[in-house]
Short mmCIF file of C-alpha atoms in Angstrom, two decimals:
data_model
loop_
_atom_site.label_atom_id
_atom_site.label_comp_id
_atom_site.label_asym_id
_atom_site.label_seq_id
_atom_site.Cartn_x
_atom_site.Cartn_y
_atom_site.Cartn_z
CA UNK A 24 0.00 0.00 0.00
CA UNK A 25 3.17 2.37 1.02
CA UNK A 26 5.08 1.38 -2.34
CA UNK A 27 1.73 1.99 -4.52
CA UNK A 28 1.28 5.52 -2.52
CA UNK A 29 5.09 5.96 -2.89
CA UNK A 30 4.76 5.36 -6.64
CA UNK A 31 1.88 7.58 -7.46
CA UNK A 32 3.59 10.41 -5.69
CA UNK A 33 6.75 9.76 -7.83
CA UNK A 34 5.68 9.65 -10.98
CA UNK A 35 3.46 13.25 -11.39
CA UNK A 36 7.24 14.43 -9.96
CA UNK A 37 9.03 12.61 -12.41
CA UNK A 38 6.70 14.06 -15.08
CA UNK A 39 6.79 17.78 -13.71
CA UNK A 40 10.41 17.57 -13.67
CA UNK A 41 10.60 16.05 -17.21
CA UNK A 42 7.92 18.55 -18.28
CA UNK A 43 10.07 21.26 -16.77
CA UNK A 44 13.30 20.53 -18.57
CA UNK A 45 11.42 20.24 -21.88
CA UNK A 46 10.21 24.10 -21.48
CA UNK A 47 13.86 25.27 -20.64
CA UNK A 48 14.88 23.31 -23.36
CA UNK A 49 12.74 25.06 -25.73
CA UNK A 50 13.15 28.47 -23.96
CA UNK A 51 16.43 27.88 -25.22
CA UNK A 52 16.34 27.13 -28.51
CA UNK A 53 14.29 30.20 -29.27
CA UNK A 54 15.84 32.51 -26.80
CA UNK A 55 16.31 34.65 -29.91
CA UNK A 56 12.69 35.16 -30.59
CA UNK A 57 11.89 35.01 -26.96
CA UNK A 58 14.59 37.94 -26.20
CA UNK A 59 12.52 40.91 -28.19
CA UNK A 60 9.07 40.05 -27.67
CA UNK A 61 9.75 40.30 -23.49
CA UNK A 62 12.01 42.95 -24.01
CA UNK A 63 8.85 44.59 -25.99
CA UNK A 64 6.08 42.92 -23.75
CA UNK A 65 7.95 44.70 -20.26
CA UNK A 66 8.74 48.41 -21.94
CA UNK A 67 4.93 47.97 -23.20
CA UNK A 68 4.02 47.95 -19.32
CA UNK A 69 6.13 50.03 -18.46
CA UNK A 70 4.69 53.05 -20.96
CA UNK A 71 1.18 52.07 -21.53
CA UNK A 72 0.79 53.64 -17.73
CA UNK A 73 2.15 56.88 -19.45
CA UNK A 74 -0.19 56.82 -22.45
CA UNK A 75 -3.21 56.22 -20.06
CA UNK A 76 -1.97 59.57 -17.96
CA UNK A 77 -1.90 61.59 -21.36
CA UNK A 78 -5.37 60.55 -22.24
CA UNK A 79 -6.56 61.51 -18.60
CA UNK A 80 -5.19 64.64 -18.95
CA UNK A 81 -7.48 65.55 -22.32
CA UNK A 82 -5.04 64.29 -25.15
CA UNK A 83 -6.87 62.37 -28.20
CA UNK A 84 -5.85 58.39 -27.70
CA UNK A 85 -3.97 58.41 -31.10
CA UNK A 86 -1.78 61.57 -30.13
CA UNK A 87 -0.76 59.99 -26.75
CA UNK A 88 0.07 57.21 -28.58
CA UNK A 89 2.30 58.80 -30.63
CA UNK A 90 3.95 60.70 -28.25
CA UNK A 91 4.74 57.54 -26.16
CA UNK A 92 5.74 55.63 -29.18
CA UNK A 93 8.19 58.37 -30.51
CA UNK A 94 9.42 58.79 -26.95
CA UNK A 95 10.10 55.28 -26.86
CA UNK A 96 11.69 55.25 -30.59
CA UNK A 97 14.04 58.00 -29.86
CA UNK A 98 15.26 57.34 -26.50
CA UNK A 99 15.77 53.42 -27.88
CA UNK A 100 17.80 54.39 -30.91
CA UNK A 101 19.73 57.32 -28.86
CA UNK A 102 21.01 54.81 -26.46
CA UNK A 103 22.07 52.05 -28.49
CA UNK A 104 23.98 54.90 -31.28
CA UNK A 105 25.37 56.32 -27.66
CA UNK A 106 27.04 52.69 -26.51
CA UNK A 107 28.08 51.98 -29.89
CA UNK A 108 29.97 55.02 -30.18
CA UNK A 109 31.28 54.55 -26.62
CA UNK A 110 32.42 51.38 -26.79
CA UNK A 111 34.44 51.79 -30.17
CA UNK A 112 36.42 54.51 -28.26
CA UNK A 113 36.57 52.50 -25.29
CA UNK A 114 38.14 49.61 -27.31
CA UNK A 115 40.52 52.11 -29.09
CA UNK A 116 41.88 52.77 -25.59
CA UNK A 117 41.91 49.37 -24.61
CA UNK A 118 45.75 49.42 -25.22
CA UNK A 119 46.48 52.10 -23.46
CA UNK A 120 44.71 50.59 -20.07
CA UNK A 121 46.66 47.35 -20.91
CA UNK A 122 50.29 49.32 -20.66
CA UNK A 123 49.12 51.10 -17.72
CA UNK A 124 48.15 47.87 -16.38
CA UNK A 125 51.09 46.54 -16.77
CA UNK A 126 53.05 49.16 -15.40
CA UNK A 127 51.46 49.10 -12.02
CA UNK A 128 51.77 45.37 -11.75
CA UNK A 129 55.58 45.35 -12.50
CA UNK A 130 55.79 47.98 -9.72
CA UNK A 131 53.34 45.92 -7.43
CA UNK A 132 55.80 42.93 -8.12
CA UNK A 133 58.82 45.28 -7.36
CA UNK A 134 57.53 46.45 -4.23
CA UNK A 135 56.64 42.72 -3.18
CA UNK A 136 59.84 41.51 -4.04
CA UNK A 137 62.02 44.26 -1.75
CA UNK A 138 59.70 42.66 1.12
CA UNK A 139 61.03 39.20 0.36
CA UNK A 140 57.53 37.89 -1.28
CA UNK A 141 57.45 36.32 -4.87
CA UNK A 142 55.08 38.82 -6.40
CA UNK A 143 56.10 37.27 -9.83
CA UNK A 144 54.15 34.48 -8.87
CA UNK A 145 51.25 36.27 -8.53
CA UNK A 146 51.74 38.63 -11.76
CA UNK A 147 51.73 34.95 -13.53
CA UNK A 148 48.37 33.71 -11.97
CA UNK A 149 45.96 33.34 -15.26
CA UNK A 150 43.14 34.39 -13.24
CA UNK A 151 44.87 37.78 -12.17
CA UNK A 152 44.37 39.53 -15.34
CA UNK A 153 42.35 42.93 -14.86
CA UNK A 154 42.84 43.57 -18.37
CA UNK A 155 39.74 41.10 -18.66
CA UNK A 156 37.66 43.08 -16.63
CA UNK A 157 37.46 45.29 -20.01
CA UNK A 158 37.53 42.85 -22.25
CA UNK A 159 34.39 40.93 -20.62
CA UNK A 160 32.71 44.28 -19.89
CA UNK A 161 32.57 44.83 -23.68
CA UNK A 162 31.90 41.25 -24.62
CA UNK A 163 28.61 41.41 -22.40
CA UNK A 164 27.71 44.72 -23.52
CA UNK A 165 28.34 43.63 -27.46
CA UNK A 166 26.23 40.71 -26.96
CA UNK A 167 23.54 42.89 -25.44
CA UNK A 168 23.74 45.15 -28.06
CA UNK A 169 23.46 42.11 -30.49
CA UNK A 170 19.97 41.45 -28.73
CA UNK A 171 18.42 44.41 -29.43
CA UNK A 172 20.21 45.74 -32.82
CA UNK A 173 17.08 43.98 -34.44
CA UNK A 174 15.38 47.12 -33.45
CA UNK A 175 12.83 46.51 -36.67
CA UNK A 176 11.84 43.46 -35.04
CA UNK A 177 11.28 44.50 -31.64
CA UNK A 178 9.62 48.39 -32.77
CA UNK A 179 7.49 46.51 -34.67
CA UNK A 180 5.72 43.80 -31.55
CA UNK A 181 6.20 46.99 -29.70
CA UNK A 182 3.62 49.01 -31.67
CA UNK A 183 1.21 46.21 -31.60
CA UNK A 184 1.72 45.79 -27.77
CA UNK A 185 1.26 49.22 -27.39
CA UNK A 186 -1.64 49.75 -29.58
CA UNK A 187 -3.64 46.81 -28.03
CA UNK A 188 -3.15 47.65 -24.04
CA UNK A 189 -6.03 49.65 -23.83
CA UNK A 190 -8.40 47.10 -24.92
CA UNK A 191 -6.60 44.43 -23.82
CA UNK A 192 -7.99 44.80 -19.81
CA UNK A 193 -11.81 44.41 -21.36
CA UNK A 194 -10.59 41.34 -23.54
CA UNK A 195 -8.79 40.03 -20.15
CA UNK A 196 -11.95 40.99 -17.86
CA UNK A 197 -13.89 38.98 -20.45
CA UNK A 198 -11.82 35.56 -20.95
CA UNK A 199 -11.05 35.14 -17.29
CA UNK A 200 -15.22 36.45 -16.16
CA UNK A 201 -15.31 32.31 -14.82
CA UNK A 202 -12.30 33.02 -12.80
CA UNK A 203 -12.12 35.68 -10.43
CA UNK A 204 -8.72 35.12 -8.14
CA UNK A 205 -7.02 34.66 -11.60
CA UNK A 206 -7.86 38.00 -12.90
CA UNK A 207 -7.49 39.76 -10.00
CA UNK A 208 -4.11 38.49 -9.60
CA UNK A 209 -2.83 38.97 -13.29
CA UNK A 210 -4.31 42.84 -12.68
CA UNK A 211 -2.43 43.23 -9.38
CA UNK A 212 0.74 41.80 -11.34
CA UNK A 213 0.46 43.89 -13.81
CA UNK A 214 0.22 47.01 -11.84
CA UNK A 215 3.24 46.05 -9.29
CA UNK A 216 5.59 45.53 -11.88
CA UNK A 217 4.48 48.27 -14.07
CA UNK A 218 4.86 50.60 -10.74
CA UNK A 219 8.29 49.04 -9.97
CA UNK A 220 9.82 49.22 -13.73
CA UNK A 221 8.57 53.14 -13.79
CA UNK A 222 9.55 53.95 -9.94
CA UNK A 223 13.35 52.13 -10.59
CA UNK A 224 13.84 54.08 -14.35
CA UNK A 225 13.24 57.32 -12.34
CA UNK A 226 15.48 56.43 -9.45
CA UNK A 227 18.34 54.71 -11.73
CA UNK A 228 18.59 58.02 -13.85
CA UNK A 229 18.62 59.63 -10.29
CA UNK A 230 21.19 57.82 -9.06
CA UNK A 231 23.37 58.30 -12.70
CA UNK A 232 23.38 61.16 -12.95
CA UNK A 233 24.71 61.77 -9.46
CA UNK A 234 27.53 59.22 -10.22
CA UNK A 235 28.10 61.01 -13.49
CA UNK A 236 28.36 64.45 -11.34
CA UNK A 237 30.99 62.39 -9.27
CA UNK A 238 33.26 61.10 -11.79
CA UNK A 239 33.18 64.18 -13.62
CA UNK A 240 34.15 66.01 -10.93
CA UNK A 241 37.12 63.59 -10.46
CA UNK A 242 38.29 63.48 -13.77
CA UNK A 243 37.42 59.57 -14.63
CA UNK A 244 37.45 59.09 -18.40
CA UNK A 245 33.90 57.69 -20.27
CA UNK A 246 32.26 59.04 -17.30
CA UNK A 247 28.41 59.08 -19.02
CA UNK A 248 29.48 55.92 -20.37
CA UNK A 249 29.79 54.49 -16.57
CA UNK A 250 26.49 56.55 -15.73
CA UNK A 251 24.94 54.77 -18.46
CA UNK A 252 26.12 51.94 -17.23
CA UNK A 253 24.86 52.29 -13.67
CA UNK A 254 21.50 52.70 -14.71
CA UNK A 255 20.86 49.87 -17.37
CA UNK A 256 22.72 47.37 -14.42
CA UNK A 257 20.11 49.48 -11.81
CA UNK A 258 17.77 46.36 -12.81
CA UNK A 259 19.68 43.64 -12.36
CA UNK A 260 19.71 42.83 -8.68
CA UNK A 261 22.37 41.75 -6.34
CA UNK A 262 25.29 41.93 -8.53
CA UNK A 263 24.44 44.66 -10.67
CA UNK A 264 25.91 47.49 -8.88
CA UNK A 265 28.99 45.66 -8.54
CA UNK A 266 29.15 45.40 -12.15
CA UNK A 267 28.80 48.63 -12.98
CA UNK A 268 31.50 49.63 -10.24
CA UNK A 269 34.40 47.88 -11.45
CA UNK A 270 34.85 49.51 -14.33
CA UNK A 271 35.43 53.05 -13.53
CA UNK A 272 36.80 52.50 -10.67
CA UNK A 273 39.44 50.31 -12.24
CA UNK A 274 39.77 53.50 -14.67
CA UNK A 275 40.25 55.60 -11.75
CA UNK A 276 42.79 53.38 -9.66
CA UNK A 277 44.49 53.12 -13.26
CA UNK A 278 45.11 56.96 -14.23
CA UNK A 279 44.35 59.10 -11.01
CA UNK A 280 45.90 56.67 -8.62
CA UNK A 281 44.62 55.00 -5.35
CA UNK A 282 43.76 58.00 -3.39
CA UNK A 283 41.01 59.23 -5.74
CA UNK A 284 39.95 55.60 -6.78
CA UNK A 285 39.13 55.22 -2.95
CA UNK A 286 37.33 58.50 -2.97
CA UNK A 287 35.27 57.29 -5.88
CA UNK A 288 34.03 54.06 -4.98
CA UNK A 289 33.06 55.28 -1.43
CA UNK A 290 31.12 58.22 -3.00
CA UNK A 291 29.77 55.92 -6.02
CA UNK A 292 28.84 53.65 -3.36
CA UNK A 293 27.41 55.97 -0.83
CA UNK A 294 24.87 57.59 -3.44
CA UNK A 295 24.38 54.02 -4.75
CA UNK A 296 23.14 53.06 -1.34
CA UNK A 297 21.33 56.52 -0.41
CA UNK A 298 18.84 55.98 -3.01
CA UNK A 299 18.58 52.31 -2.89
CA UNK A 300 18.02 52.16 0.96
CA UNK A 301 16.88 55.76 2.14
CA UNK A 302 14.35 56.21 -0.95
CA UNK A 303 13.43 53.42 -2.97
CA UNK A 304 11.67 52.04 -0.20
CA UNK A 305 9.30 54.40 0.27
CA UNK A 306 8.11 54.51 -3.65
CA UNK A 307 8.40 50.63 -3.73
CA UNK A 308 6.60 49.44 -0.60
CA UNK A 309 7.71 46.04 -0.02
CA UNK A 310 9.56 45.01 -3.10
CA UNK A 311 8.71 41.93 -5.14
CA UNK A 312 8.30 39.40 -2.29
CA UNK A 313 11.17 37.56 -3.47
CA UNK A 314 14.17 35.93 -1.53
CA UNK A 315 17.45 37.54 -2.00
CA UNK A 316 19.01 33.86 -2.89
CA UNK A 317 15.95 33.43 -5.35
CA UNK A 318 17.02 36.98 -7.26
CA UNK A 319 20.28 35.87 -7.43
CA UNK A 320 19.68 32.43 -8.79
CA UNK A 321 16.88 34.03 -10.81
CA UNK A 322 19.80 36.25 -13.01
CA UNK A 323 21.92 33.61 -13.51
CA UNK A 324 19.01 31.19 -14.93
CA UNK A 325 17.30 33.97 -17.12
CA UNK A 326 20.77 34.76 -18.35
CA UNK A 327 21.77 31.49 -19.08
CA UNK A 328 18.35 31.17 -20.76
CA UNK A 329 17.91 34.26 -22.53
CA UNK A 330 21.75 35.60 -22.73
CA UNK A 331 22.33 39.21 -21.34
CA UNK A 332 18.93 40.15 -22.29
CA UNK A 333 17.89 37.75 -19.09
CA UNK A 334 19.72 39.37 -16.66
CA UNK A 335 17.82 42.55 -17.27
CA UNK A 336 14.52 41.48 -16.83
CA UNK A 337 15.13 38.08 -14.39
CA UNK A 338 13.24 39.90 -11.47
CA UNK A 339 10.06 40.81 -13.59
CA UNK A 340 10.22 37.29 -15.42
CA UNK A 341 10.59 35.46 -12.09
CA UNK A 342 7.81 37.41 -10.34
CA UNK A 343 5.93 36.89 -13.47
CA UNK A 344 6.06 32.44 -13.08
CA UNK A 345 5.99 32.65 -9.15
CA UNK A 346 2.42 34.67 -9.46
CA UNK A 347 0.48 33.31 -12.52
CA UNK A 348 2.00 29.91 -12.83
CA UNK A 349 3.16 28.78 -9.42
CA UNK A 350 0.47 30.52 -6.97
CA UNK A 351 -2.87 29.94 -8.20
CA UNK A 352 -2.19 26.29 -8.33
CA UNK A 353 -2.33 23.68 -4.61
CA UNK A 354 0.58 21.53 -6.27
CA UNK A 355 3.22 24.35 -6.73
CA UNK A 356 2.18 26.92 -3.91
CA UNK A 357 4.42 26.03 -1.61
CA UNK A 358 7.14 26.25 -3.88
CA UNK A 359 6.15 29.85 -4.40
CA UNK A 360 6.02 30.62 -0.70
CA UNK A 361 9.35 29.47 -0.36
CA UNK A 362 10.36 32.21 -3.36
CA UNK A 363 9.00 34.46 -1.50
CA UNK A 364 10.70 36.32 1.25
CA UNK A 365 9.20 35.73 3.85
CA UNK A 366 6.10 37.36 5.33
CA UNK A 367 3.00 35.07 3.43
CA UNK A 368 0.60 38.73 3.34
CA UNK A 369 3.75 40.56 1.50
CA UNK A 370 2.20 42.26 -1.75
CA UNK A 371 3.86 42.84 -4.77
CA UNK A 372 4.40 46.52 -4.49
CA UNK A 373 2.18 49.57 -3.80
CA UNK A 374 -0.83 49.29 -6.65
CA UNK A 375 -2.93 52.04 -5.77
CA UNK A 376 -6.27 52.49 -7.57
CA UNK A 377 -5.10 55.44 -9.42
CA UNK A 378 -1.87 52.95 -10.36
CA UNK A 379 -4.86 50.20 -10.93
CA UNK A 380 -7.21 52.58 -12.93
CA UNK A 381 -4.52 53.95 -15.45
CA UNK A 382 -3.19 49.94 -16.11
CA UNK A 383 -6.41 48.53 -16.97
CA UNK A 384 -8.20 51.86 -18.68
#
């Protein structure tokens, strides 16, 4: 009786598992289609809010959505023109950094080797290569680039995405009418992460354009690059601001010397943490309800999944599964509680009804 109860509990595992590698799989294979249209599905969620607050304020629907969609265009095709440019003058100074590199580890070595310790041994480490720092900085960056240079592809489900949202709450209201909790949690969804994407754009360019206000003041070369930098890495969690430190501050250490390196990555740090800790939680409520070991793991599985891409939007994608695939269903909710962090009443993030009305027009 045991074995037979044993069995039955096995096998719907076995077959969740097996079902569950067969959608990575696949996730996968067409993580090049996948890339733009949830690239396109999150700005979509993140602007549609906008274009509802344009109508409300007495614009015709078609000239907010031109606005938005122009907006959108613009600041798209500025950005990617702005990295290109900056990273082909990066890379032309890529030598440069490498002698300078050099230079300061033979007189690390040097100074090691008057205080009777083998430095040399250390110089020849594979692993102790900064030089790679700017090498994989612009390898990620490329292949991010890569992912959305098909900007003709990704405009293009953009406009559609766009154009639908405001009927798209009736046409949701009507196919879920049988099921209640489902559309009331796919509404509260998407008006957390809508609220969070907006709330962490405006306190990323915040927090850049302090940094950029820092490094200028210091002198560190590419110093909107690094801003740039900071705020596009603003949405990955956990590692992201460490990330975008490295860089500049390997910049700074490399041509101003140690004493104004240190001053930078205090400061950098300092306004880093100012607006992350001080004000961010007072827009965002209480975050995503998600662990800090699940928003780690969760960037290095969209990642691996999606490429760089992934990284960027791991916390919306993960909230995403843990709310409208794992919740709603007695077999996988305690899987999402354990995503969560913590406190079973946490909500998403502050959806007020004003938040609410906008979303769903």
């Amino acid at each position: 009786m045991t074995t037979s109860l044993e069995k039955r509990g096995i096998i719907p595992l076995l077959l969740g598992l097996a079902s569950l590698v067969l959608i990575v799989a696949g996730l996968r294979a067409v993580s090049d289609l996948m890339s733009p249209i949830l690239l396109s599905l999150f700005v979509a969620m993140v602007t549609t809010p906008l274009m509802q607050w344009l109508k409300a304020r007495g614009l015709p629907g078609w000239l907010a959505y031109t606005l938005v969609l122009l907006g959108v265009i613009v600041s798209g095709l500025i950005l990617i023109l702005f990295l290109a440019a900056s990273l082909a003058q990066l890379s032309a100074e890529l030598p440069t950094y490498r002698n300078l590199i050099d230079q300061q580890l033979t007189e690390l070595v040097q100074w090691l080797d008057s205080r009777g310790i083998q430095g040399q041994d250390i110089k020849d480490l594979e692993w102790f290569q900064p030089g790679r720092i700017f090498q994989a900085l612009l390898y990620f960056v490329s292949a991010l680039l890569g992912t959305v240079s098909n900007v003709g592809f990704t405009l293009l489900i953009f406009i559609y995405m766009l154009a639908s949202a405001p009927n798209f709450s009736g046409r949701l209201h009507h196919g879920l009418a049988t099921d209640p909790p489902m559309l009331a949690r796919f509404r509260s969804f998407s008006s957390s992460i809508s609220t969070y994407l907006l709330i962490k754009s405006w306190l990323g360019a915040l927090t850049a354009l302090l940094q950029i206000v820092l490094m200028g003041l210091l002198g560190i070369n590419f110093a909107i690059l690094w801003g740039v930098f900071s705020f596009l890495f603003n949405f990955i969690p956990n590692v992201g601001f460490y990330i975008s430190l490295i860089p500049p501050t390997l910049i700074a250490l490399l041509t101003l010397g140690w004493a104004k390196a240190l001053i930078f990555a205090v400061g950098y740090t300092l306004i880093n943490n100012f607006f992350d800790i001080a004000i961010a939680p007072r827009y965002l409520g209480k975050g995503l309800d998600l662990s800090t070991i699940v928003t780690f793991l969760a960037v290095v599985f969209w990642a691996w999944i999606l490429g760089p891409i992934g990284a960027f939007l791991a916390l919306p994608l993960t909230v995403m599964v843990k709310t409208l695939l794992l919740e709603p269903f007695p077999e996988t909710q305690l899987l999402a509680q354990l995503m969560g962090s913590g406190s079973p009443n946490e909500s998403l993030a502050p959806a007020t009804a004003e938040n609410d009305e906008m979303l769903t027009g």
